[in-house]
PDB file of C-alpha atoms in Angstrom:
ATOM      1  CA  GLY A  20    -141.781 -63.483 128.497  1.00 66.00           C
ATOM      2  CA  GLU A  21    -143.727 -63.025 125.390  1.00 84.00           C
ATOM      3  CA  ASN A  22    -142.723 -65.801 122.838  1.00 94.00           C
ATOM      4  CA  VAL A  23    -143.695 -67.544 119.787  1.00 97.00           C
ATOM      5  CA  GLU A  24    -143.873 -71.069 119.378  1.00 97.00           C
ATOM      6  CA  GLN A  25    -144.165 -72.036 115.352  1.00 98.00           C
ATOM      7  CA  HIS A  26    -144.518 -75.790 114.062  1.00 97.00           C
ATOM      8  CA  PRO A  27    -143.433 -77.655 111.691  1.00 98.00           C
ATOM      9  CA  SER A  28    -139.598 -76.368 110.971  1.00 97.00           C
ATOM     10  CA  THR A  29    -140.078 -77.966 108.133  1.00 98.00           C
ATOM     11  CA  LEU A  30    -142.837 -79.368 105.165  1.00 98.00           C
ATOM     12  CA  SER A  31    -142.497 -80.672 102.755  1.00 98.00           C
ATOM     13  CA  VAL A  32    -145.385 -81.460  99.888  1.00 98.00           C
ATOM     14  CA  GLN A  33    -146.936 -82.353  96.378  1.00 98.00           C
ATOM     15  CA  GLU A  34    -147.448 -79.944  94.359  1.00 98.00           C
ATOM     16  CA  GLY A  35    -151.922 -79.073  94.533  1.00 97.00           C
ATOM     17  CA  ASP A  36    -151.634 -81.086  98.371  1.00 98.00           C
ATOM     18  CA  SER A  37    -152.530 -78.770 101.028  1.00 98.00           C
ATOM     19  CA  ALA A  38    -150.007 -77.182 103.663  1.00 98.00           C
ATOM     20  CA  VAL A  39    -150.458 -75.926 107.226  1.00 98.00           C
ATOM     21  CA  ILE A  40    -148.538 -74.482 109.588  1.00 98.00           C
ATOM     22  CA  LYS A  41    -149.689 -73.785 113.844  1.00 98.00           C
ATOM     23  CA  CYS A  42    -148.284 -71.059 115.851  1.00 98.00           C
ATOM     24  CA  THR A  43    -148.813 -71.120 120.084  1.00 98.00           C
ATOM     25  CA  TYR A  44    -148.542 -67.950 121.098  1.00 97.00           C
ATOM     26  CA  SER A  45    -147.633 -66.952 125.211  1.00 96.00           C
ATOM     27  CA  ASP A  46    -149.196 -63.090 126.018  1.00 95.00           C
ATOM     28  CA  SER A  47    -152.625 -63.438 126.774  1.00 94.00           C
ATOM     29  CA  ALA A  48    -152.307 -59.262 125.211  1.00 93.00           C
ATOM     30  CA  SER A  49    -151.426 -59.847 121.994  1.00 95.00           C
ATOM     31  CA  ASN A  50    -154.209 -59.376 119.058  1.00 94.00           C
ATOM     32  CA  TYR A  51    -152.326 -58.720 115.482  1.00 95.00           C
ATOM     33  CA  PHE A  52    -151.307 -61.843 114.367  1.00 96.00           C
ATOM     34  CA  PRO A  53    -149.366 -62.274 111.965  1.00 96.00           C
ATOM     35  CA  TRP A  54    -147.449 -64.507 109.251  1.00 98.00           C
ATOM     36  CA  TYR A  55    -144.709 -63.116 106.700  1.00 98.00           C
ATOM     37  CA  LYS A  56    -143.377 -65.071 103.984  1.00 98.00           C
ATOM     38  CA  GLN A  57    -139.218 -65.243 103.315  1.00 96.00           C
ATOM     39  CA  GLU A  58    -137.695 -66.045  99.542  1.00 95.00           C
ATOM     40  CA  LEU A  59    -134.193 -67.152  99.723  1.00 91.00           C
ATOM     41  CA  GLY A  60    -132.404 -64.472 100.551  1.00 88.00           C
ATOM     42  CA  LYS A  61    -135.387 -61.701 100.463  1.00 91.00           C
ATOM     43  CA  ARG A  62    -136.654 -59.996 103.146  1.00 94.00           C
ATOM     44  CA  PRO A  63    -140.087 -61.231 104.651  1.00 95.00           C
ATOM     45  CA  GLN A  64    -143.472 -60.027 103.241  1.00 96.00           C
ATOM     46  CA  LEU A  65    -146.949 -59.821 105.014  1.00 96.00           C
ATOM     47  CA  ILE A  66    -148.553 -62.384 102.810  1.00 97.00           C
ATOM     48  CA  ILE A  67    -151.578 -62.529 105.191  1.00 97.00           C
ATOM     49  CA  ASP A  68    -152.678 -61.578 108.763  1.00 96.00           C
ATOM     50  CA  ILE A  69    -155.616 -61.329 111.680  1.00 95.00           C
ATOM     51  CA  ARG A  70    -156.791 -59.729 113.924  1.00 94.00           C
ATOM     52  CA  SER A  71    -158.180 -60.948 117.163  1.00 91.00           C
ATOM     53  CA  ASN A  72    -161.211 -59.732 116.666  1.00 90.00           C
ATOM     54  CA  VAL A  73    -162.428 -62.543 114.148  1.00 89.00           C
ATOM     55  CA  GLY A  74    -162.159 -66.328 114.502  1.00 92.00           C
ATOM     56  CA  GLU A  75    -160.867 -67.300 110.461  1.00 96.00           C
ATOM     57  CA  LYS A  76    -159.998 -65.151 107.729  1.00 95.00           C
ATOM     58  CA  LYS A  77    -159.231 -65.975 104.408  1.00 97.00           C
ATOM     59  CA  ASP A  78    -157.021 -64.260 101.114  1.00 95.00           C
ATOM     60  CA  GLN A  79    -157.673 -66.959  98.037  1.00 96.00           C
ATOM     61  CA  ARG A  80    -155.343 -69.818  98.506  1.00 97.00           C
ATOM     62  CA  ILE A  81    -154.129 -68.580 101.797  1.00 98.00           C
ATOM     63  CA  ALA A  82    -156.908 -69.050 104.751  1.00 98.00           C
ATOM     64  CA  VAL A  83    -155.424 -68.082 108.990  1.00 98.00           C
ATOM     65  CA  THR A  84    -158.206 -69.605 111.805  1.00 97.00           C
ATOM     66  CA  LEU A  85    -156.996 -68.075 115.502  1.00 97.00           C
ATOM     67  CA  ASN A  86    -158.665 -69.403 118.681  1.00 96.00           C
ATOM     68  CA  LYS A  87    -158.109 -66.862 120.920  1.00 94.00           C
ATOM     69  CA  THR A  88    -158.189 -69.028 124.124  1.00 94.00           C
ATOM     70  CA  ALA A  89    -156.259 -71.432 123.666  1.00 95.00           C
ATOM     71  CA  LYS A  90    -153.648 -68.915 122.154  1.00 96.00           C
ATOM     72  CA  HIS A  91    -153.130 -70.915 118.374  1.00 97.00           C
ATOM     73  CA  PHE A  92    -153.170 -69.637 115.024  1.00 97.00           C
ATOM     74  CA  SER A  93    -152.612 -71.592 111.974  1.00 98.00           C
ATOM     75  CA  LEU A  94    -151.566 -70.748 108.838  1.00 98.00           C
ATOM     76  CA  HIS A  95    -153.338 -72.948 105.397  1.00 98.00           C
ATOM     77  CA  ILE A  96    -152.518 -73.131 102.361  1.00 98.00           C
ATOM     78  CA  THR A  97    -154.802 -74.602  99.327  1.00 97.00           C
ATOM     79  CA  GLU A  98    -153.291 -75.517  96.636  1.00 98.00           C
ATOM     80  CA  THR A  99    -150.106 -75.698  96.924  1.00 98.00           C
ATOM     81  CA  GLN A 100    -147.784 -74.587  93.937  1.00 97.00           C
ATOM     82  CA  PRO A 101    -144.072 -74.561  93.217  1.00 96.00           C
ATOM     83  CA  GLU A 102    -143.560 -71.123  94.398  1.00 96.00           C
ATOM     84  CA  ASP A 103    -145.275 -71.185  98.042  1.00 98.00           C
ATOM     85  CA  SER A 104    -142.058 -72.890  98.984  1.00 98.00           C
ATOM     86  CA  ALA A 105    -140.529 -70.184 101.248  1.00 98.00           C
ATOM     87  CA  VAL A 106    -139.821 -70.492 105.030  1.00 98.00           C
ATOM     88  CA  TYR A 107    -142.945 -69.128 106.882  1.00 98.00           C
ATOM     89  CA  PHE A 108    -143.270 -67.099 109.966  1.00 98.00           C
ATOM     90  CA  CYS A 109    -145.553 -66.244 112.588  1.00 98.00           C
ATOM     91  CA  ALA A 110    -145.830 -63.885 115.060  1.00 97.00           C
ATOM     92  CA  ALA A 111    -147.663 -61.809 116.822  1.00 96.00           C
ATOM     93  CA  SER A 112    -148.357 -58.741 119.108  1.00 95.00           C
ATOM     94  CA  ARG A 113    -150.177 -55.817 122.004  1.00 92.00           C
ATOM     95  CA  GLY A 114    -151.576 -53.987 118.556  1.00 85.00           C
ATOM     96  CA  GLY A 115    -149.801 -53.957 114.506  1.00 82.00           C
ATOM     97  CA  GLY A 116    -145.702 -52.678 114.120  1.00 78.00           C
ATOM     98  CA  GLY A 117    -146.146 -50.019 116.603  1.00 82.00           C
ATOM     99  CA  PHE A 118    -145.688 -52.222 118.798  1.00 88.00           C
ATOM    100  CA  LYS A 119    -142.798 -55.517 119.840  1.00 91.00           C
ATOM    101  CA  THR A 120    -143.985 -57.656 117.219  1.00 94.00           C
ATOM    102  CA  ILE A 121    -142.535 -61.470 118.940  1.00 95.00           C
ATOM    103  CA  PHE A 122    -141.562 -63.571 115.904  1.00 97.00           C
ATOM    104  CA  GLY A 123    -141.778 -67.589 115.519  1.00 97.00           C
ATOM    105  CA  ALA A 124    -138.294 -69.902 114.249  1.00 96.00           C
ATOM    106  CA  GLY A 125    -139.924 -70.029 111.609  1.00 97.00           C
ATOM    107  CA  THR A 126    -141.342 -73.096 108.891  1.00 98.00           C
ATOM    108  CA  ARG A 127    -139.773 -73.986 106.025  1.00 98.00           C
ATOM    109  CA  LEU A 128    -141.859 -75.151 103.055  1.00 98.00           C
ATOM    110  CA  PHE A 129    -141.061 -76.843  99.564  1.00 98.00           C
ATOM    111  CA  VAL A 130    -143.755 -77.764  97.369  1.00 98.00           C
ATOM    112  CA  LYS A 131    -142.365 -80.461  94.680  1.00 96.00           C
ATOM    113  CA  ALA A 132    -143.648 -80.897  91.303  1.00 91.00           C
TER     114      ALA A 132
ATOM    115  CA  GLU B  13    -143.281 -44.192  97.752  1.00 54.00           C
ATOM    116  CA  THR B  14    -139.942 -45.554  98.212  1.00 69.00           C
ATOM    117  CA  GLY B  15    -139.673 -48.794 100.406  1.00 91.00           C
ATOM    118  CA  VAL B  16    -137.372 -49.169 103.438  1.00 96.00           C
ATOM    119  CA  THR B  17    -133.228 -49.111 102.148  1.00 96.00           C
ATOM    120  CA  GLN B  18    -130.514 -50.302 103.948  1.00 97.00           C
ATOM    121  CA  SER B  19    -126.619 -50.460 104.802  1.00 97.00           C
ATOM    122  CA  PRO B  20    -124.633 -51.743 104.170  1.00 98.00           C
ATOM    123  CA  THR B  21    -126.088 -54.568 102.742  1.00 97.00           C
ATOM    124  CA  HIS B  22    -122.860 -56.827 103.880  1.00 97.00           C
ATOM    125  CA  LEU B  23    -119.988 -55.833 106.044  1.00 97.00           C
ATOM    126  CA  ILE B  24    -116.812 -58.004 108.051  1.00 98.00           C
ATOM    127  CA  LYS B  25    -115.590 -56.867 110.976  1.00 98.00           C
ATOM    128  CA  THR B  26    -113.646 -58.767 113.846  1.00 98.00           C
ATOM    129  CA  ARG B  27    -114.076 -59.342 117.022  1.00 98.00           C
ATOM    130  CA  GLY B  28    -113.987 -55.559 119.753  1.00 98.00           C
ATOM    131  CA  GLN B  29    -114.825 -53.713 116.957  1.00 98.00           C
ATOM    132  CA  GLN B  30    -118.600 -51.311 115.859  1.00 98.00           C
ATOM    133  CA  VAL B  31    -120.187 -51.823 113.595  1.00 98.00           C
ATOM    134  CA  THR B  32    -123.380 -48.084 113.035  1.00 98.00           C
ATOM    135  CA  LEU B  33    -125.420 -49.908 110.663  1.00 98.00           C
ATOM    136  CA  ARG B  34    -128.335 -48.154 108.531  1.00 98.00           C
ATOM    137  CA  CYS B  35    -131.797 -47.612 107.847  1.00 97.00           C
ATOM    138  CA  SER B  36    -134.345 -45.457 106.015  1.00 96.00           C
ATOM    139  CA  SER B  37    -137.770 -45.589 107.262  1.00 94.00           C
ATOM    140  CA  GLN B  38    -140.590 -46.016 104.470  1.00 92.00           C
ATOM    141  CA  SER B  39    -142.504 -42.967 103.192  1.00 88.00           C
ATOM    142  CA  GLY B  40    -144.883 -41.448 106.263  1.00 88.00           C
ATOM    143  CA  HIS B  41    -143.912 -43.497 109.052  1.00 90.00           C
ATOM    144  CA  ASN B  42    -143.186 -42.840 112.440  1.00 90.00           C
ATOM    145  CA  THR B  43    -141.860 -46.456 114.103  1.00 93.00           C
ATOM    146  CA  VAL B  44    -138.340 -48.307 113.279  1.00 95.00           C
ATOM    147  CA  SER B  45    -138.552 -51.799 114.418  1.00 96.00           C
ATOM    148  CA  TRP B  46    -134.993 -54.187 114.433  1.00 97.00           C
ATOM    149  CA  TYR B  47    -134.453 -56.773 114.550  1.00 98.00           C
ATOM    150  CA  GLN B  48    -131.347 -59.976 114.348  1.00 98.00           C
ATOM    151  CA  GLN B  49    -131.821 -63.316 112.371  1.00 97.00           C
ATOM    152  CA  ALA B  50    -129.624 -65.583 112.396  1.00 95.00           C
ATOM    153  CA  LEU B  51    -128.883 -68.236 110.086  1.00 91.00           C
ATOM    154  CA  GLY B  52    -132.349 -70.868 110.139  1.00 90.00           C
ATOM    155  CA  GLN B  53    -133.424 -68.309 112.764  1.00 93.00           C
ATOM    156  CA  GLY B  54    -136.691 -66.058 112.798  1.00 95.00           C
ATOM    157  CA  PRO B  55    -135.833 -62.507 113.197  1.00 96.00           C
ATOM    158  CA  GLN B  56    -135.038 -62.150 116.694  1.00 97.00           C
ATOM    159  CA  PHE B  57    -135.987 -58.714 118.590  1.00 96.00           C
ATOM    160  CA  ILE B  58    -133.340 -55.593 119.678  1.00 97.00           C
ATOM    161  CA  PHE B  59    -135.381 -52.820 119.899  1.00 96.00           C
ATOM    162  CA  GLN B  60    -138.206 -50.455 118.450  1.00 95.00           C
ATOM    163  CA  TYR B  61    -137.739 -46.264 118.600  1.00 94.00           C
ATOM    164  CA  TYR B  62    -141.106 -44.486 117.694  1.00 91.00           C
ATOM    165  CA  ARG B  63    -141.065 -40.587 116.891  1.00 88.00           C
ATOM    166  CA  GLU B  64    -136.885 -41.063 118.577  1.00 91.00           C
ATOM    167  CA  GLU B  65    -137.386 -43.189 121.221  1.00 92.00           C
ATOM    168  CA  GLU B  66    -136.539 -46.070 122.231  1.00 92.00           C
ATOM    169  CA  ASN B  67    -139.804 -47.362 122.518  1.00 88.00           C
ATOM    170  CA  GLY B  68    -139.610 -51.607 123.582  1.00 90.00           C
ATOM    171  CA  ARG B  69    -136.721 -53.852 124.340  1.00 93.00           C
ATOM    172  CA  GLY B  70    -136.179 -57.156 123.922  1.00 94.00           C
ATOM    173  CA  ASN B  71    -133.517 -59.422 125.365  1.00 94.00           C
ATOM    174  CA  PHE B  72    -130.168 -57.647 124.167  1.00 97.00           C
ATOM    175  CA  PRO B  73    -127.587 -56.584 125.646  1.00 97.00           C
ATOM    176  CA  PRO B  74    -126.322 -52.813 126.071  1.00 97.00           C
ATOM    177  CA  ARG B  75    -123.841 -52.642 124.213  1.00 98.00           C
ATOM    178  CA  PHE B  76    -126.797 -52.923 120.713  1.00 98.00           C
ATOM    179  CA  SER B  77    -127.794 -49.694 121.014  1.00 97.00           C
ATOM    180  CA  GLY B  78    -129.792 -47.003 118.827  1.00 96.00           C
ATOM    181  CA  LEU B  79    -130.796 -43.790 117.386  1.00 95.00           C
ATOM    182  CA  GLN B  80    -133.359 -43.028 115.866  1.00 95.00           C
ATOM    183  CA  PHE B  81    -133.691 -39.188 113.403  1.00 93.00           C
ATOM    184  CA  PRO B  82    -136.503 -36.618 112.217  1.00 92.00           C
ATOM    185  CA  ASN B  83    -137.005 -37.644 109.793  1.00 89.00           C
ATOM    186  CA  TYR B  84    -137.455 -41.333 111.123  1.00 90.00           C
ATOM    187  CA  SER B  85    -134.324 -42.801 110.226  1.00 93.00           C
ATOM    188  CA  SER B  86    -132.217 -45.118 112.087  1.00 96.00           C
ATOM    189  CA  GLU B  87    -129.506 -46.044 112.926  1.00 97.00           C
ATOM    190  CA  LEU B  88    -128.231 -49.410 115.189  1.00 98.00           C
ATOM    191  CA  ASN B  89    -125.125 -49.258 116.830  1.00 98.00           C
ATOM    192  CA  VAL B  90    -123.093 -52.658 118.157  1.00 98.00           C
ATOM    193  CA  ASN B  91    -119.753 -52.074 121.141  1.00 98.00           C
ATOM    194  CA  ALA B  92    -117.614 -54.790 121.038  1.00 98.00           C
ATOM    195  CA  LEU B  93    -118.864 -56.876 118.449  1.00 98.00           C
ATOM    196  CA  GLU B  94    -118.213 -61.074 119.383  1.00 98.00           C
ATOM    197  CA  LEU B  95    -118.575 -64.293 117.536  1.00 97.00           C
ATOM    198  CA  ASP B  96    -122.652 -64.717 117.917  1.00 97.00           C
ATOM    199  CA  ASP B  97    -123.132 -61.186 116.399  1.00 98.00           C
ATOM    200  CA  SER B  98    -123.246 -62.407 112.949  1.00 98.00           C
ATOM    201  CA  ALA B  99    -126.051 -62.472 111.467  1.00 97.00           C
ATOM    202  CA  LEU B 100    -128.793 -60.478 108.553  1.00 97.00           C
ATOM    203  CA  TYR B 101    -130.054 -57.238 111.136  1.00 98.00           C
ATOM    204  CA  LEU B 102    -133.276 -56.134 109.189  1.00 98.00           C
ATOM    205  CA  CYS B 103    -134.384 -52.515 109.593  1.00 97.00           C
ATOM    206  CA  ALA B 104    -139.004 -52.348 109.878  1.00 96.00           C
ATOM    207  CA  SER B 105    -140.913 -49.746 109.478  1.00 95.00           C
ATOM    208  CA  SER B 106    -144.776 -49.522 110.197  1.00 93.00           C
ATOM    209  CA  LEU B 107    -147.529 -46.993 111.467  1.00 88.00           C
ATOM    210  CA  GLU B 108    -148.957 -48.178 114.793  1.00 81.00           C
ATOM    211  CA  TYR B 109    -151.202 -50.700 113.864  1.00 81.00           C
ATOM    212  CA  GLY B 110    -150.561 -51.445 110.519  1.00 84.00           C
ATOM    213  CA  GLU B 111    -148.323 -54.804 109.576  1.00 91.00           C
ATOM    214  CA  LEU B 112    -144.012 -54.581 109.257  1.00 94.00           C
ATOM    215  CA  PHE B 113    -142.418 -53.328 106.477  1.00 95.00           C
ATOM    216  CA  PHE B 114    -138.333 -55.224 106.323  1.00 97.00           C
ATOM    217  CA  GLY B 115    -136.050 -54.190 104.375  1.00 97.00           C
ATOM    218  CA  GLU B 116    -133.045 -55.721 102.253  1.00 96.00           C
ATOM    219  CA  GLY B 117    -130.978 -56.445 105.640  1.00 97.00           C
ATOM    220  CA  SER B 118    -127.777 -55.770 106.258  1.00 98.00           C
ATOM    221  CA  ARG B 119    -125.223 -59.220 106.367  1.00 97.00           C
ATOM    222  CA  LEU B 120    -122.618 -59.164 109.879  1.00 98.00           C
ATOM    223  CA  THR B 121    -120.118 -61.154 109.856  1.00 98.00           C
ATOM    224  CA  VAL B 122    -117.610 -60.825 112.764  1.00 98.00           C
ATOM    225  CA  LEU B 123    -113.791 -62.973 112.113  1.00 97.00           C
TER     226      LEU B 123
END
């Protein structure tokens, strides 16, 4: 069945450093790749997404890259701040929220001040 | 515009009991997805409803069932509760090609 693998499970960085989280997916028909941030005790919220017709997307300090051939996609956070500390989930689906969306197991990011 | 709301926020049940969780989708959204999130894990897809029909299902047994109503709100029912059913149950609404908007979740504890 469909599967999304995410690593690392835990990531600790110094404030101002960059953080990279990597995911792989198994379903070749996946074409929509969102990233969600979940703060402690709160709901997951979308921070950025990418569709398969582009290889990279950037929004201020956050960027995502996609390699469809290798079925890899990554989240890059630059100039990390303490408020970036949270759990980040990658996900994959065949179109968007109206299609089954499979999530990775999550990466707990700690940003040390 | 109201967001996704879920009820109850917390509940405690015993093994063998049944539970119903409720979700009101965001205004204008016609799709509702349900996820189970165990502690320290990613959301696991249970099933999805589109215009009152089940539109996809994950690897959950038949004792997990659901409904979607004409106003696009939804229910998740779990029968014969087991200890492993203890988790945060998240509801998310969306349009077909849009992002998922999550509710705050219902935390179920099975004793």
